[in-house]
Amino acid sequence: MTTTTGTTTTSPPGLSGRAAGLVLAAVLLASFMELLDATIVSVAAPAIAADLRAGEAALQWTIAGYPLAIGAGLITGGRIGDQFGRRRVFLLGLAAFALASAGCGLAASPGLLIGMRVVQGLAGGLMIPQVFGVIRASFAPAARARALGAYGAVLGLASVAGPLLGGVLVEADLFGLGWRAIFWVNLPIAVLALAVGGRFMPESRVPDGSRLDLPGAALAALAAVLLLLPLVQGREWGWPWWGFALLACALPVGALFIAVERRRAARGGQPIFDPALLRVRSFSAGLAVCLLFFGALGSFFLLLSLYLQAGTGRGALETGLVILPYAIGSILTSGVGAALAGRAGRALPASGALVLAASQVVLLVMVRGGEPSSWALAVPLFLGGAGLGLTAPSLINVVLAGVPGRDAGAAGGVLNTVTQLGGALGVAALGAVFFARLDAAPPGPAAYADALAAILPWQIACYLAAAALMFLLPRPEKETPRG
């Protein structure tokens, strides 16, 4: 049962015991599945190309279509959940994601695979922004910080699990499925999350009776595509002038989006994103932190995988095993990060970012000193995972601490969009440095080591800047009572 106060629907003090744990498990399973699909395809790309006879452009779109679609839909998806019911929209997005995953697994041509990847992304854009609203509706304030911390831990773990799981599934060739197993594995996860969510998840919404802000939705999607498309595809296109023109157009479109949303809010309407949220210091500063942090993180695994496979001759599975210590470090410290998410404030994510920077310094020294063994690489990678486990769980809680409950879905959509944008920016900018150094060097393993060494200082700088910006964030113990 829910009660309506003003313009928001609020739940009772929160679920407890088994029901709360099951609801959290459902949203975390769905989140892990969606985040995994953002990285797992990269490792399977060679097998996909060989089986479907896909060219480079088709392969690039198989990878790029997903983040483009999800980035275009996250903000709108968040507000759709706020207005029509977060539980309902979450379950709808989850079911669509599962069906699209099956479509990817059955794809008989590159075109069909690309289309299903886009549908996956659109479904994720409906599903993922609801996570924050569902957590708010399901947990009392004391337990909410721990739940958000657990989500942050999943966010960090999924970013390192993709390459490992992708390598295992492709080389294991389960039931003769080959690369298709990376998509079929989503179905049992989705079915379990649907069953649990349908039974135990409470409904919450903002029942103001207003229609969906279609102009705002269109402008948000256009701005996201204008930003992400040139960043994701720029290198494949050869960085043409019109790609930079598209990127430049994102600024006026974004400004128009803010103006339209501000005008709608002033007239008493319900915009898909209330610009007043940018006046919440924890939220606006947190977006800048996430842009830097996930930009460095997203580019790291892609470029490290290239170094390990093309530069040292390791296969997909061996590359995943080399990265395994990162996942172990993240798992071991994520519990601490989640437990302290509501009490430690900005000090915990800042310290994690500093640990990450230190791990990159150690890796830089190793790479410059010659080809390190897998055991040697385990040291900086484990250290980096430990830093990630300290940062990701508490960072999400700090960023969302002051966001009003009525805007939880929209804020979640913006936060996820910025995370996607950070990853795309990192891949584009640091990838450009990596490949420029690679092209300028004589062919051979040493060229990949030199290229990796060239981007590590930039990643170190991103982590240090993120740590410094975290001290602009308030402590999250007390939520702002704004709805």
XYZ file of N, CA and C in Angstrom, residues 6-123:
354
model
N 1.354 15.380 -1.638
C 1.702 16.378 -2.630
C 1.692 15.760 -4.003
N 2.849 15.826 -4.659
C 2.961 15.306 -6.018
C 3.707 14.006 -6.081
N 4.032 13.432 -4.961
C 4.813 12.210 -5.014
C 4.106 11.073 -4.328
N 4.350 9.897 -4.803
C 3.871 8.688 -4.152
C 4.999 8.116 -3.332
N 4.759 7.924 -2.055
C 5.796 7.383 -1.192
C 5.365 6.045 -0.666
N 6.329 5.203 -0.357
C 6.056 3.881 0.175
C 6.134 3.924 1.681
N 5.727 2.871 2.355
C 5.916 2.779 3.788
C 7.391 2.848 4.122
N 7.767 2.833 5.430
C 9.160 3.024 5.805
C 10.144 2.138 5.078
N 9.679 1.133 4.366
C 10.609 0.304 3.604
C 10.384 -1.167 3.878
N 10.746 -1.992 2.936
C 10.673 -3.423 3.125
C 11.736 -3.859 4.117
N 11.580 -5.046 4.616
C 12.584 -5.559 5.547
C 12.722 -7.060 5.344
N 13.801 -7.585 5.869
C 14.018 -9.013 5.858
C 14.130 -9.595 4.468
N 13.465 -10.723 4.277
C 13.585 -11.497 3.035
C 13.094 -10.702 1.828
N 11.978 -9.980 1.963
C 11.422 -9.241 0.832
C 12.395 -8.172 0.352
N 13.002 -7.438 1.289
C 13.957 -6.397 0.904
C 15.162 -6.994 0.200
N 15.667 -8.107 0.720
C 16.826 -8.745 0.112
C 16.526 -9.251 -1.286
N 15.318 -9.788 -1.495
C 14.954 -10.304 -2.808
C 14.772 -9.182 -3.824
N 14.161 -8.065 -3.400
C 14.018 -6.927 -4.312
C 15.384 -6.393 -4.715
N 16.283 -6.272 -3.742
C 17.632 -5.797 -4.058
C 18.332 -6.775 -5.002
N 18.167 -8.064 -4.750
C 18.787 -9.059 -5.629
C 18.266 -8.931 -7.052
N 16.956 -8.675 -7.218
C 16.370 -8.560 -8.557
C 16.962 -7.385 -9.324
N 17.045 -6.212 -8.681
C 17.566 -5.039 -9.402
C 19.063 -5.158 -9.634
N 19.784 -5.808 -8.718
C 21.226 -5.972 -8.910
C 21.521 -6.974 -10.019
N 20.732 -8.054 -10.102
C 20.903 -9.016 -11.198
C 20.682 -8.343 -12.546
N 19.602 -7.561 -12.636
C 19.304 -6.878 -13.892
C 20.388 -5.869 -14.238
N 20.869 -5.129 -13.240
C 21.909 -4.128 -13.475
C 23.200 -4.785 -13.919
N 23.572 -5.884 -13.265
C 24.801 -6.588 -13.634
C 24.707 -7.098 -15.074
N 23.553 -7.647 -15.438
C 23.357 -8.168 -16.786
C 23.505 -7.062 -17.827
N 22.886 -5.908 -17.572
C 22.967 -4.797 -18.536
C 24.380 -4.255 -18.641
N 25.045 -4.060 -17.503
C 26.404 -3.520 -17.514
C 27.380 -4.492 -18.166
N 27.152 -5.787 -17.951
C 28.020 -6.807 -18.539
C 27.961 -6.753 -20.062
N 26.760 -6.519 -20.600
C 26.607 -6.513 -22.053
C 27.272 -5.311 -22.712
N 27.657 -4.324 -21.913
C 28.367 -3.177 -22.470
C 29.815 -3.508 -22.798
N 30.387 -4.553 -22.163
C 31.810 -4.857 -22.350
C 32.076 -6.253 -22.890
N 31.137 -7.157 -22.725
C 31.414 -8.563 -23.026
C 31.580 -8.805 -24.525
N 30.949 -7.987 -25.356
C 30.990 -8.212 -26.803
C 32.378 -7.950 -27.376
N 33.145 -7.049 -26.746
C 34.463 -6.698 -27.281
C 35.367 -7.927 -27.382
N 35.345 -8.792 -26.355
C 36.191 -9.979 -26.365
C 35.721 -10.989 -27.408
N 34.406 -11.048 -27.632
C 33.858 -12.014 -28.581
C 33.863 -11.502 -30.012
N 34.285 -10.259 -30.237
C 34.194 -9.649 -31.564
C 34.882 -10.460 -32.662
N 36.096 -10.981 -32.454
C 36.715 -11.771 -33.537
C 35.896 -13.001 -33.927
N 35.325 -13.685 -32.935
C 34.510 -14.867 -33.236
C 33.235 -14.484 -33.969
N 32.633 -13.357 -33.606
C 31.433 -12.883 -34.291
C 31.748 -12.559 -35.748
N 32.866 -11.874 -35.962
C 33.250 -11.490 -37.319
C 33.468 -12.718 -38.198
N 34.108 -13.742 -37.652
C 34.386 -14.949 -38.438
C 33.111 -15.719 -38.756
N 32.198 -15.800 -37.784
C 30.990 -16.599 -37.983
C 29.988 -15.923 -38.913
N 29.788 -14.613 -38.742
C 28.792 -13.886 -39.530
C 29.396 -13.194 -40.748
N 30.699 -13.342 -40.911
C 31.405 -12.670 -42.003
C 31.142 -11.164 -41.966
N 31.286 -10.615 -40.779
C 31.037 -9.192 -40.568
C 32.307 -8.398 -40.825
N 32.179 -7.303 -41.561
C 33.298 -6.412 -41.794
C 33.570 -5.547 -40.581
N 34.611 -4.712 -40.680
C 34.983 -3.857 -39.554
C 33.869 -2.905 -39.176
N 33.207 -2.310 -40.180
C 32.137 -1.359 -39.875
C 30.990 -2.042 -39.135
N 30.587 -3.223 -39.598
C 29.494 -3.947 -38.935
C 29.877 -4.322 -37.511
N 31.123 -4.712 -37.323
C 31.581 -5.083 -35.994
C 31.579 -3.881 -35.064
N 32.022 -2.736 -35.591
C 32.020 -1.512 -34.790
C 30.600 -1.152 -34.374
N 29.642 -1.282 -35.291
C 28.267 -0.942 -34.949
C 27.641 -1.954 -34.002
N 28.084 -3.205 -34.060
C 27.613 -4.195 -33.092
C 27.997 -3.779 -31.680
N 29.191 -3.220 -31.551
C 29.660 -2.762 -30.249
C 29.080 -1.398 -29.903
N 29.051 -0.478 -30.883
C 28.665 0.904 -30.614
C 27.159 1.105 -30.530
N 26.366 0.276 -31.218
C 24.926 0.476 -31.226
C 24.308 0.404 -29.841
N 24.869 -0.433 -28.997
C 24.330 -0.617 -27.639
C 24.479 0.639 -26.780
N 25.705 1.182 -26.580
C 25.819 2.387 -25.759
C 25.121 3.596 -26.363
N 25.060 3.679 -27.688
C 24.342 4.789 -28.311
C 22.859 4.738 -27.956
N 22.253 3.556 -28.073
C 20.825 3.421 -27.790
C 20.528 3.643 -26.314
N 21.352 3.082 -25.458
C 21.072 3.232 -24.029
C 21.329 4.666 -23.568
N 22.372 5.299 -24.120
C 22.644 6.680 -23.753
C 21.543 7.618 -24.201
N 20.927 7.330 -25.356
C 19.852 8.170 -25.861
C 18.576 8.025 -25.052
N 18.398 6.889 -24.374
C 17.117 6.633 -23.716
C 17.095 6.717 -22.212
N 18.238 6.889 -21.562
C 18.281 6.788 -20.105
C 17.481 7.880 -19.393
N 17.666 9.140 -19.800
C 16.968 10.228 -19.104
C 15.463 10.100 -19.292
N 15.044 9.841 -20.529
C 13.625 9.665 -20.807
C 13.067 8.454 -20.060
N 13.818 7.367 -20.055
C 13.375 6.173 -19.345
C 13.168 6.424 -17.868
N 14.022 7.241 -17.272
C 13.867 7.565 -15.860
C 12.568 8.278 -15.570
N 12.217 9.252 -16.408
C 10.980 9.995 -16.167
C 9.751 9.160 -16.498
N 9.851 8.276 -17.493
C 8.725 7.376 -17.784
C 8.407 6.534 -16.556
N 9.439 6.041 -15.878
C 9.214 5.272 -14.666
C 8.614 6.108 -13.555
N 9.075 7.363 -13.403
C 8.518 8.248 -12.385
C 7.021 8.461 -12.592
N 6.595 8.571 -13.847
C 5.207 8.901 -14.140
C 4.298 7.679 -14.230
N 4.792 6.574 -14.795
C 3.914 5.435 -15.056
C 4.152 4.250 -14.116
N 5.091 4.386 -13.201
C 5.342 3.323 -12.241
C 6.685 2.678 -12.464
N 7.579 2.810 -11.478
C 8.943 2.315 -11.655
C 8.997 0.798 -11.716
N 8.194 0.138 -10.913
C 8.149 -1.326 -10.954
C 7.686 -1.801 -12.326
N 6.609 -1.216 -12.826
C 6.041 -1.621 -14.110
C 7.054 -1.407 -15.241
N 7.686 -0.254 -15.266
C 8.623 0.059 -16.347
C 9.903 -0.774 -16.220
N 10.343 -1.020 -14.986
C 11.513 -1.869 -14.780
C 11.272 -3.270 -15.337
N 10.129 -3.853 -15.002
C 9.818 -5.211 -15.463
C 9.628 -5.247 -16.979
N 9.015 -4.205 -17.531
C 8.847 -4.130 -18.981
C 10.210 -4.061 -19.678
N 11.090 -3.188 -19.181
C 12.415 -3.074 -19.770
C 13.211 -4.357 -19.638
N 13.077 -5.028 -18.493
C 13.790 -6.283 -18.262
C 13.321 -7.365 -19.229
N 12.000 -7.468 -19.427
C 11.472 -8.468 -20.367
C 11.927 -8.173 -21.795
N 11.903 -6.894 -22.187
C 12.356 -6.521 -23.529
C 13.843 -6.807 -23.706
N 14.634 -6.584 -22.646
C 16.068 -6.860 -22.710
C 16.313 -8.349 -22.926
N 15.548 -9.178 -22.233
C 15.702 -10.628 -22.387
C 15.355 -11.071 -23.803
N 14.255 -10.541 -24.355
C 13.858 -10.914 -25.713
C 14.890 -10.447 -26.738
N 15.419 -9.242 -26.537
C 16.449 -8.738 -27.450
C 17.724 -9.570 -27.352
N 18.053 -10.044 -26.151
C 19.216 -10.917 -25.976
C 19.035 -12.214 -26.758
N 17.810 -12.768 -26.705
C 17.522 -13.970 -27.493
C 17.659 -13.679 -28.979
N 17.203 -12.490 -29.398
C 17.350 -12.097 -30.791
C 18.807 -12.012 -31.210
N 19.670 -11.478 -30.317
C 21.105 -11.437 -30.603
C 21.665 -12.851 -30.740
N 21.233 -13.743 -29.846
C 21.724 -15.108 -29.881
C 21.290 -15.882 -31.110
N 20.177 -15.466 -31.731
C 19.659 -16.143 -32.924
C 20.074 -15.455 -34.222
N 20.739 -14.297 -34.120
C 21.037 -13.479 -35.297
C 21.816 -14.273 -36.337
N 21.339 -14.207 -37.578
C 21.983 -14.935 -38.675
C 22.741 -14.006 -39.607
N 22.720 -12.706 -39.323
C 23.418 -11.745 -40.170
C 23.903 -10.587 -39.315
N 24.928 -9.858 -39.763
C 25.400 -8.695 -39.003
C 24.313 -7.645 -38.805
N 23.478 -7.410 -39.832
C 22.424 -6.407 -39.716
C 21.429 -6.731 -38.622
N 21.024 -7.993 -38.536
C 20.082 -8.396 -37.499
C 20.713 -8.280 -36.113
N 21.981 -8.649 -35.987
C 22.664 -8.544 -34.700
C 22.748 -7.086 -34.259
N 23.076 -6.188 -35.176
C 23.151 -4.762 -34.843
C 21.785 -4.253 -34.390
N 20.727 -4.643 -35.116
C 19.386 -4.216 -34.749
C 18.982 -4.682 -33.357
N 19.285 -5.938 -33.041
C 18.943 -6.467 -31.721
C 19.775 -5.805 -30.612
N 21.012 -5.446 -30.930
C 21.835 -4.719 -29.949
C 21.232 -3.352 -29.652
N 20.697 -2.693 -30.668
C 20.041 -1.404 -30.451
C 18.802 -1.578 -29.576
N 18.011 -2.631 -29.848
C 16.834 -2.901 -29.017
C 17.254 -3.200 -27.583
N 18.341 -3.948 -27.406
C 18.882 -4.177 -26.066
C 19.157 -2.859 -25.350
N 19.817 -1.944 -26.062
C 20.149 -0.658 -25.459
C 18.919 0.140 -25.079
N 17.912 0.164 -25.949
C 16.677 0.886 -25.644
C 15.969 0.275 -24.435
N 15.971 -1.063 -24.355
C 15.370 -1.736 -23.194
C 16.130 -1.404 -21.921
